[in-house]
CSV table of C-alpha atoms in Angstrom, one decimal:
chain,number,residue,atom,x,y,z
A,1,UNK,CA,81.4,116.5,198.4
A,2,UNK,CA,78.1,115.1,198.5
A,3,UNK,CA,76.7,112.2,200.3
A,4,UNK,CA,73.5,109.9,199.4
A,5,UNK,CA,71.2,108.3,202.7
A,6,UNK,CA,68.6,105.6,201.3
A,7,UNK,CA,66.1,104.0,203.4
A,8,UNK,CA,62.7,102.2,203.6
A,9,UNK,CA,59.4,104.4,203.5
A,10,UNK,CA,58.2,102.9,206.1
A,11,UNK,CA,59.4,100.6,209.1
A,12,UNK,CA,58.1,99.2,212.0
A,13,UNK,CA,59.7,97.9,214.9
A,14,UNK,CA,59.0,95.9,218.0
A,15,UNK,CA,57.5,92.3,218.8
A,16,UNK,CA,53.9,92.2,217.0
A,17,UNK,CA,55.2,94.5,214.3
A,18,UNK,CA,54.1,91.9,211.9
A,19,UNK,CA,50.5,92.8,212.7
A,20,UNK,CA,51.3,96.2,210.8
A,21,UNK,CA,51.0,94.3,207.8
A,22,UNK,CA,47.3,94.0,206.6
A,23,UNK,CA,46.9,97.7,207.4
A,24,UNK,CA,50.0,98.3,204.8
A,25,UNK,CA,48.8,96.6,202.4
A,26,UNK,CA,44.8,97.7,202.5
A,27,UNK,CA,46.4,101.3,202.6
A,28,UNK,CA,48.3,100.8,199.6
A,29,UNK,CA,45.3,98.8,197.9
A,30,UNK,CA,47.4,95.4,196.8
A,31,UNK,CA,45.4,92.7,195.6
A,32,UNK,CA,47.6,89.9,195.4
A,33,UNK,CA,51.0,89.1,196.6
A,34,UNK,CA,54.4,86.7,195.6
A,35,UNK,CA,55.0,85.1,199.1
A,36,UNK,CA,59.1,85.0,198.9
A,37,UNK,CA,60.6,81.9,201.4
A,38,UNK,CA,62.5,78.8,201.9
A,39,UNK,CA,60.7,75.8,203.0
A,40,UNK,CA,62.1,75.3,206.0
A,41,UNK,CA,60.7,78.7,207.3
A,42,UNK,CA,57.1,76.7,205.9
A,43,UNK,CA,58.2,73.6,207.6
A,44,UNK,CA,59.0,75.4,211.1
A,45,UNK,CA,55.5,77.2,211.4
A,46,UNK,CA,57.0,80.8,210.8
A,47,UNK,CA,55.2,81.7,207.3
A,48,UNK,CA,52.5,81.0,208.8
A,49,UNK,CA,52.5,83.7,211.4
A,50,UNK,CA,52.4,85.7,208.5
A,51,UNK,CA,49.9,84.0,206.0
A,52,UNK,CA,47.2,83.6,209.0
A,53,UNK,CA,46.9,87.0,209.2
A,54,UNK,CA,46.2,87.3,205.6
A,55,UNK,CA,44.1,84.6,205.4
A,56,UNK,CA,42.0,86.2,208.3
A,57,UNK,CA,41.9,89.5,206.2
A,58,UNK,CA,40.6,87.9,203.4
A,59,UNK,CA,43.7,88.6,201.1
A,60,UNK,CA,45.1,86.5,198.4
A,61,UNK,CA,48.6,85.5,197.9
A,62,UNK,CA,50.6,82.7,196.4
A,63,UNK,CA,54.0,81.2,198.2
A,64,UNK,CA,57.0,80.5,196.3
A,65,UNK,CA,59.4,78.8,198.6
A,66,UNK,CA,62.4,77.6,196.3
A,67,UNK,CA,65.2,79.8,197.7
A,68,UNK,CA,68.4,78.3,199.1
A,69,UNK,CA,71.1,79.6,200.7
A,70,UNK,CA,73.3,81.6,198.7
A,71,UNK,CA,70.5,81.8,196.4
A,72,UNK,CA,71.7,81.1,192.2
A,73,UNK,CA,70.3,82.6,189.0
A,74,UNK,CA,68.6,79.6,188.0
A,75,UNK,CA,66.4,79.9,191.8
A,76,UNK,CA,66.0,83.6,190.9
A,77,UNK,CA,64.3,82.6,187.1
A,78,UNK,CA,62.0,80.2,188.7
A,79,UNK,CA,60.9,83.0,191.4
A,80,UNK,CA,60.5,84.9,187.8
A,81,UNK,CA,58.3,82.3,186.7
A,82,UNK,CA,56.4,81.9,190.2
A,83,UNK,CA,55.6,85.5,190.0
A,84,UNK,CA,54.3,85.7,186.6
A,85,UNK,CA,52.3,82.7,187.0
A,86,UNK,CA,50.5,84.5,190.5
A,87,UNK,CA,48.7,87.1,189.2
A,88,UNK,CA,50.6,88.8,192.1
A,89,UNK,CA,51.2,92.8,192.2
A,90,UNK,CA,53.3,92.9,195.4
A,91,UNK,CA,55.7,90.6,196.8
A,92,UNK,CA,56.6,89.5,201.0
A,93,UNK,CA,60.1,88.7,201.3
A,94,UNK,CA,59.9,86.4,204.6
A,95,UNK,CA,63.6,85.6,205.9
A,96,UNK,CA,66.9,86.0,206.3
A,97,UNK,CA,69.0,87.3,203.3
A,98,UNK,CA,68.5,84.6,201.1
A,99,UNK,CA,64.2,85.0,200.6
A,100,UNK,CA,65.2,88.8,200.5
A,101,UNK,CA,67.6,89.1,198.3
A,102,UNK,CA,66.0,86.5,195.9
A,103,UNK,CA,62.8,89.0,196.2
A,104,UNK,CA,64.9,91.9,195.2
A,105,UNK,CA,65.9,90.2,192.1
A,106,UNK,CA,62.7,89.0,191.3
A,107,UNK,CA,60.9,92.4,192.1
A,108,UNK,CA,63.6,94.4,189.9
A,109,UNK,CA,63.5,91.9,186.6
A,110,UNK,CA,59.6,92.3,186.7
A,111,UNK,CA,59.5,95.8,185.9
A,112,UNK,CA,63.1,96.0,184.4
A,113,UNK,CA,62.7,92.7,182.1
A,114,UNK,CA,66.1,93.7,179.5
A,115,UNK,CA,67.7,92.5,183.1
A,116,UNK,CA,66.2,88.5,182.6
A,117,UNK,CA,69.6,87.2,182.1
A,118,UNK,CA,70.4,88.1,185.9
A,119,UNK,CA,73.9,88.3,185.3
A,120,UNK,CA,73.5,91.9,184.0
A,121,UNK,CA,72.5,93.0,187.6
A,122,UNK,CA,76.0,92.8,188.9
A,123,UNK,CA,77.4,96.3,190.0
A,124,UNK,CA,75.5,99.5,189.6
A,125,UNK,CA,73.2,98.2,187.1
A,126,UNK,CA,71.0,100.8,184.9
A,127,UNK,CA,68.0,99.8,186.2
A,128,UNK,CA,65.0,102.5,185.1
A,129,UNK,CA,62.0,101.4,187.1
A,130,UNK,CA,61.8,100.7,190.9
A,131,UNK,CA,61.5,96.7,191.6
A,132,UNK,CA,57.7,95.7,192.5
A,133,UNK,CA,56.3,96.7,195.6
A,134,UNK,CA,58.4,94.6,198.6
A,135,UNK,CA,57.0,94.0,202.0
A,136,UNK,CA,60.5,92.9,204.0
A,137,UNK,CA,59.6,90.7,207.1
A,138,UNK,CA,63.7,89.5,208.4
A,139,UNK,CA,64.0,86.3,210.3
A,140,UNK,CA,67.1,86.7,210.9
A,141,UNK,CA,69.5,89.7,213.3
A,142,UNK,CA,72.4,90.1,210.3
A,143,UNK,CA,71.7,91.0,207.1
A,144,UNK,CA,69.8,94.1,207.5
A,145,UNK,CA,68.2,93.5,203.5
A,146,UNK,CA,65.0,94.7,204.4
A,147,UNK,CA,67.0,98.4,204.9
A,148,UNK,CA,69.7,98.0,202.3
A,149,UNK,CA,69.9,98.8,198.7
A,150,UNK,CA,72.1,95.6,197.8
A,151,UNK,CA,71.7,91.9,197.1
A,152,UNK,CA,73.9,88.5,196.4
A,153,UNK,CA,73.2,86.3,193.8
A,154,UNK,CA,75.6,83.0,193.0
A,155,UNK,CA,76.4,82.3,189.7
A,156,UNK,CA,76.6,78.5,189.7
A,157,UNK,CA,77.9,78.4,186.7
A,158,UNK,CA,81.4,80.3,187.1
A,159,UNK,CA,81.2,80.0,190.9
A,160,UNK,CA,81.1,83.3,191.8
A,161,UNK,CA,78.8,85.6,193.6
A,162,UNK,CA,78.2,89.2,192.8
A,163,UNK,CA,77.0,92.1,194.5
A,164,UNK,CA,74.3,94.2,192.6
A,165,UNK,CA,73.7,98.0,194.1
A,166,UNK,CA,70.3,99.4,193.5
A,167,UNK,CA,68.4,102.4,195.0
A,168,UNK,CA,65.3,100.5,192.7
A,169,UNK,CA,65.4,97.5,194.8
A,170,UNK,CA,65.2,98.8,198.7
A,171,UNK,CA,61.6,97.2,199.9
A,172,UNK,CA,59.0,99.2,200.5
A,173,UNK,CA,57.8,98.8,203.9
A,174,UNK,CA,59.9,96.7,206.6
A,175,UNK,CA,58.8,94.8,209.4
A,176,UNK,CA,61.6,94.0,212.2
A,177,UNK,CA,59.7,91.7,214.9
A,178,UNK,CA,61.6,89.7,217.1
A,179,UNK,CA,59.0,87.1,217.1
A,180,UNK,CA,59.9,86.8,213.7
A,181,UNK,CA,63.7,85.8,215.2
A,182,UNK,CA,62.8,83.7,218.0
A,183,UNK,CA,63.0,80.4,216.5
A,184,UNK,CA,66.4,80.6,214.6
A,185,UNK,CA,69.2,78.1,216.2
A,186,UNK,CA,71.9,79.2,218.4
A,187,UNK,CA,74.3,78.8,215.6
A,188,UNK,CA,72.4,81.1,213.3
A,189,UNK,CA,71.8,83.8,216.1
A,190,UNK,CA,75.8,83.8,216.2
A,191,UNK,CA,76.4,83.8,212.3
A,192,UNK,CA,73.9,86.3,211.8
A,193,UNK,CA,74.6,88.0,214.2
A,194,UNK,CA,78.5,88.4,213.8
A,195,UNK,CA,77.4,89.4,210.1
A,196,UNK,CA,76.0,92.4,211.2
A,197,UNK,CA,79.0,93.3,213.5
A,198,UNK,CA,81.1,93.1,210.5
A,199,UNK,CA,78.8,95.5,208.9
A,200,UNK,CA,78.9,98.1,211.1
A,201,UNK,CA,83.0,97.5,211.8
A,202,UNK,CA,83.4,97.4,207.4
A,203,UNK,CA,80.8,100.2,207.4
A,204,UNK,CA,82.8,102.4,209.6
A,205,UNK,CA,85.9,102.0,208.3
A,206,UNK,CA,85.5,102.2,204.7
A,207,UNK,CA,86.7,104.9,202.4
A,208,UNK,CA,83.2,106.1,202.1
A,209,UNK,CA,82.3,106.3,205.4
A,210,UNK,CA,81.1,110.0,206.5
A,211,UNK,CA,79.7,111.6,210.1
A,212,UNK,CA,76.5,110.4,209.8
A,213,UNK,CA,76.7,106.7,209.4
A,214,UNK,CA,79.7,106.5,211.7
A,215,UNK,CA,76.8,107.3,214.5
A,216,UNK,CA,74.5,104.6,213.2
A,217,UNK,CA,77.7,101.9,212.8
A,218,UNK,CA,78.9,102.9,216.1
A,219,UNK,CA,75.8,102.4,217.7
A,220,UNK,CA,75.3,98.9,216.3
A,221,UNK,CA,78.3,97.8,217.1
A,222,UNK,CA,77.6,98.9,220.9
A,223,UNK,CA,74.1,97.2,220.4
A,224,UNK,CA,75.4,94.2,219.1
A,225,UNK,CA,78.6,93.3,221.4
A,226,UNK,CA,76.0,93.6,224.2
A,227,UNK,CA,73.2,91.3,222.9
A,228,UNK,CA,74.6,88.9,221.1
A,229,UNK,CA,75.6,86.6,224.0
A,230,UNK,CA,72.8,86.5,225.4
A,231,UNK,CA,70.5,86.5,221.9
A,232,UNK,CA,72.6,83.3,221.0
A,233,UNK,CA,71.9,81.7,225.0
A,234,UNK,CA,67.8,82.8,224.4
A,235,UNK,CA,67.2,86.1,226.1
A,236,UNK,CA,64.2,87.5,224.3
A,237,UNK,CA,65.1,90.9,225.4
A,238,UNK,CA,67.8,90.3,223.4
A,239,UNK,CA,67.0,88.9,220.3
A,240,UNK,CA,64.7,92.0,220.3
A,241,UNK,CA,68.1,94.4,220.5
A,242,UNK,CA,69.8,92.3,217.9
A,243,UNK,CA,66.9,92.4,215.5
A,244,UNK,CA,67.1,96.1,215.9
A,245,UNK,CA,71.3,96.6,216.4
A,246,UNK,CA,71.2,94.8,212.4
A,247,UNK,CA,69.1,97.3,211.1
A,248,UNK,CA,70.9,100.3,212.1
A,249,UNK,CA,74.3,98.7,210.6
A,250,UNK,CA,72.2,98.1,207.6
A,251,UNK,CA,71.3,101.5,207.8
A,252,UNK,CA,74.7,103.0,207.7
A,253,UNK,CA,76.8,100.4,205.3
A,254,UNK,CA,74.0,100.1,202.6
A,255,UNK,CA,74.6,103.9,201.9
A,256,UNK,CA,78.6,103.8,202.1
A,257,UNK,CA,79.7,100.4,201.7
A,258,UNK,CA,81.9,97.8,202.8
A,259,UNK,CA,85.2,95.8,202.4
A,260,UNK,CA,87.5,93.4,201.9
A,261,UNK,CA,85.8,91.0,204.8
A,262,UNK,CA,83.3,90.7,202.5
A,263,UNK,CA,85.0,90.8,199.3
A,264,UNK,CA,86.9,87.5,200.8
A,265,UNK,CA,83.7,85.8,202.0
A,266,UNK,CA,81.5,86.2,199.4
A,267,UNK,CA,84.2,83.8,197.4
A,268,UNK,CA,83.9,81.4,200.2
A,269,UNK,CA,79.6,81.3,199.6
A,270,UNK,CA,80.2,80.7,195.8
A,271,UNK,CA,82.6,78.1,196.1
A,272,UNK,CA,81.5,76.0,199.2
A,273,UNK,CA,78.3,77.3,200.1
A,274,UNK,CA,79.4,78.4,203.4
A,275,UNK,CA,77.4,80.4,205.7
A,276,UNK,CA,78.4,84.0,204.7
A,277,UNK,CA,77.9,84.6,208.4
A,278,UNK,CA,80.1,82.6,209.3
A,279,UNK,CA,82.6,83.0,207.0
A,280,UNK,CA,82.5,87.1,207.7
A,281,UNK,CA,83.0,86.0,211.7
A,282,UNK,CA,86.0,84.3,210.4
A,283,UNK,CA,87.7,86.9,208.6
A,284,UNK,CA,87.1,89.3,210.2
A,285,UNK,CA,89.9,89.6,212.8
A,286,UNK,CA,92.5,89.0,210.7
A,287,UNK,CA,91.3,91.7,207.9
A,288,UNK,CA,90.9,93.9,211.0
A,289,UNK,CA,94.6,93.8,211.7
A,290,UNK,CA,95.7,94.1,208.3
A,291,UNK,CA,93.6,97.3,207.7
A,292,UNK,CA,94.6,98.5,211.2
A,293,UNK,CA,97.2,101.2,210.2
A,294,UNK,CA,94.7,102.9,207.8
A,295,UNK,CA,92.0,103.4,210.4
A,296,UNK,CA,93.1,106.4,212.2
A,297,UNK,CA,91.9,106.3,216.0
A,298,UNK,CA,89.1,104.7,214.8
A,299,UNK,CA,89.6,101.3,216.3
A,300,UNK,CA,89.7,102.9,219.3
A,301,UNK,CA,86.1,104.3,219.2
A,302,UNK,CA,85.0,100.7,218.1
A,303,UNK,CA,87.2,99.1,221.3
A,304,UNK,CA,84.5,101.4,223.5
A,305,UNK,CA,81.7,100.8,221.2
A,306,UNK,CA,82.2,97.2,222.3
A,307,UNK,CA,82.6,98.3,226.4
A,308,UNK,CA,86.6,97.9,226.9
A,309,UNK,CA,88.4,100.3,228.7
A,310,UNK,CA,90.7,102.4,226.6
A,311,UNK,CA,91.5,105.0,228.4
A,312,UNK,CA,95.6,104.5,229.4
A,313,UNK,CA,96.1,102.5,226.4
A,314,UNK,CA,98.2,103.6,223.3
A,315,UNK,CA,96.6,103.7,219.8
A,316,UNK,CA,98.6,100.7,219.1
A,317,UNK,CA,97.1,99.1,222.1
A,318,UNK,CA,93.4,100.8,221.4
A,319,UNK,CA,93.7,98.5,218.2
A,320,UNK,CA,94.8,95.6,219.3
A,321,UNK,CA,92.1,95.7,222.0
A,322,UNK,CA,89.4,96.2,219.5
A,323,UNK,CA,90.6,92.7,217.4
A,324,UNK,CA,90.6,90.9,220.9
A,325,UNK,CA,86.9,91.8,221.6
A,326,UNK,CA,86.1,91.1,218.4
A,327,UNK,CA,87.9,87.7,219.0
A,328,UNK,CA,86.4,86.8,222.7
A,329,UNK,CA,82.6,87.3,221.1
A,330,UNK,CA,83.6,84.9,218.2
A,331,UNK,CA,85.0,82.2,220.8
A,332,UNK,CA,81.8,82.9,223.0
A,333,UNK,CA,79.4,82.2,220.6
A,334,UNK,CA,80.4,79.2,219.1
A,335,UNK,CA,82.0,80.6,215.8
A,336,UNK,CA,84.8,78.2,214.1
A,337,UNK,CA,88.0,79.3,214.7
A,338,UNK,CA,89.6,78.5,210.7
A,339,UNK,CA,87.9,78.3,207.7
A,340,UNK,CA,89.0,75.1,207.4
A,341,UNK,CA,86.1,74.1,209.6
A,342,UNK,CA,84.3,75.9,207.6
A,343,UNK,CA,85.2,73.5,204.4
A,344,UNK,CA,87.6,75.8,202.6
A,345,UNK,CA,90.1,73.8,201.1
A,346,UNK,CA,93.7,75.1,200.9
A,347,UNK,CA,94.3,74.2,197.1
A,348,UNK,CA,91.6,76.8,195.8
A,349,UNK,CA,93.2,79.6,197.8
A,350,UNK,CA,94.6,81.4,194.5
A,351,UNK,CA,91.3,81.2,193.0
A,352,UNK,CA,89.4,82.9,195.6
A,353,UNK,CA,92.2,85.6,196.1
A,354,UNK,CA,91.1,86.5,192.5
A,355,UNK,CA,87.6,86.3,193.1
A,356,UNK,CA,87.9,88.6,196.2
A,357,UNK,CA,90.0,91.0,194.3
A,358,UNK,CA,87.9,91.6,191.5
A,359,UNK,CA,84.5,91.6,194.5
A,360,UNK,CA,82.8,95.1,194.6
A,361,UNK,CA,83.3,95.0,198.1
A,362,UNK,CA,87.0,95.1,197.8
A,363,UNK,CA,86.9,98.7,196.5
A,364,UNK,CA,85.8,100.0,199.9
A,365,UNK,CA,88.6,98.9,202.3
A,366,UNK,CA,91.2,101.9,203.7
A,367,UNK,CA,93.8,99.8,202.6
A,368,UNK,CA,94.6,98.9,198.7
A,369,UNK,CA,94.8,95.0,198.8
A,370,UNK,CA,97.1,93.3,195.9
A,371,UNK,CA,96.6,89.3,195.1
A,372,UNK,CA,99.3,88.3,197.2
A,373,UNK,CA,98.1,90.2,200.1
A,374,UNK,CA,94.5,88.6,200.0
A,375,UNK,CA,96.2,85.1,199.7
A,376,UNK,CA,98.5,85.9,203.0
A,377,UNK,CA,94.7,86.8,204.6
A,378,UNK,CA,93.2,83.4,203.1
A,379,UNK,CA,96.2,81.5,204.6
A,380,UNK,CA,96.2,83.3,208.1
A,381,UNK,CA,92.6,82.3,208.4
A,382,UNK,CA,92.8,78.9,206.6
């Protein structure tokens, strides 16, 4: 058996990393770049930590800022359109996983244009040509898409999301700088950052899960059940481990893969535009217990990845603790407690079970899940 590891060229870490950039870019001899955003990162100050430095270097660059959350097809055309109009040979991503995964698309329709429709991008698509030339600048600690080789685009239209795999699409060079992070509200420090716990917990448990990324996803999680309270309360020390504990998950799960958290969240995003933090938080102890019998001892490795003493405890018990820390960090920072609070409504429960079945996610859980398991889950949580 063989086993694939894709990452950036090039990443820097560490508050000021963002400085890193004009150097990049003269190396690499860009003349013009797509700025990717939302415009509340332009309203807040934080693209312009980012355009000063270019303005100051003398280097053009137009901004599109028309993402939104769970970005659509119809956002990712007019990025197409933004692009084209720019004269632009790179592009910045600056955000959290919306800007970035918009800037994927974008980047990989530019130089693979039979792709336009979007739609065609779902899966493993055939792309020939890597995407344009990404510069990934994260705002957020949870999505890791400045490391990964996957992005999430909604189709308004048939309210679904899908999940498109891409070795073409991974950006370039990455920039993870906590000052970058700083500003983001205590409720998206939590959502984020719970997101990236459930990619290291999905990533380590998956069926295609191997030695190597079990090290990086066990070392996230430890990472990232010892920051995140105090990231979410404003330690800076700590949104600097969080901005770092995201990118090793995203390290580890872009090259193996997830599950059925995410195959049932991603639903959730389509239909009610919930945070898919949030709605990965939310799921993710009860998916934890369903999958717990097809886990080995592993929940037992993530229990002391997250600083609980197993050592007289039972596998059963080893497993059970691991749900309850998972649980305690939800409650302590501020996650709802049923997706009803998140705006799910009970009546649309069979037609997200059949969204999250047919999700590429799905594939990876240990355990086979049938429709009227994933509606039990949806109910539990609801």
């Amino acid at each position: 058996m063989t086993n694939r590891m894709i990452l950036n060229e090039t990443s820097w870490f560490g508050r000021g990393a963002i400085n890193e950039l004009i150097p990049e870019v003269r190396r690499r001899g860009y003349r013009k770049a797509l700025i990717v955003t939302d415009a509340r990162l332009i309203a807040c100050g934080t693209v312009a930590k980012v355009t000063a430095g270019l303005d100051r270097a003398g280097f053009p660059y137009k901004v599109f800022d028309g993402v939104i959350p769970n970005p659509t097809i119809s956002v990712v055309k007019q990025g197409l359109t933004a692009f084209r109009q720019s004269e632009a040979d790179y592009l910045i991503a600056i955000g959290g996983g919306s800007p970035q995964d918009t800037c994927k698309a974008i980047g990989i329709i530019i130089n693979n244009p039979e792709f336009e429709d979007v739609r065609s991008l779902e899966g493993v698509a055939a792309t020939r040509r890597a995407c344009v030339p990404i510069m990934a600048i994260p705002t957020t600690s949870g999505t890791a898409a400045e490391v990964t080789i996957n992005y999430v685009i909604t189709d308004e239209e048939k309210r679904r999301k899908f999940v498109c795999v891409d070795p073409h699409d991974i950006p370039l060079v990455a920039f993870i700088d906590a000052d970058m992070m700083d500003g983001m509200p205590a409720a998206l420090k939590a959502a984020t950052g719970v997101d990236a716990l459930t990619h290291a917990i999905e990533g380590f448990i998956t069926l295609g899960a191997w030695e190597l990324t079990d090290i990086l996803h066990l070392k996230a999680i430890e990472i990232i059940a010892r920051s995140l309270r105090a990231s979410v309360a404003g330690k800076p020390e700590a949104v600097e481990s969080m901005a770092l504990g995201q990118y090793i998950a995203g390290m580890g799960f872009s090259n193996v893969g997830l599950g059925l958290v995410h195959g049932m969240a991603h639903p959730l995003g389509a239909f009610y535009n919930t945070p898919h933090g949030v709605a990965n938080a939310i799921l993710l102890p009860h998916v934890m217990r369903y999958n717990a019998a097809f886990t080995g001892d592993k929940y037992s490795r993530i229990a002391q990845a997250m600083g609980v003493d197993v050592a007289t405890a039972t596998l059963e018990q080893t497993r059970d603790l691991a749900i309850r820390a998972v649980e305690a960090l939800n409650r302590d920072v501020g996650i709802p407690a049923k997706l009803r609070e998140a705006g799910m409504r009970e009546a649309d429960i069979p037609a997200l079970a059949q969204a999250a079945l047919e999700d590429v996610c799905t594939g990876g859980n240990p355990r086979k899940a049938t429709f009227e398991e994933i509606v039990g889950l949806y109910r539990q949580a609801y």
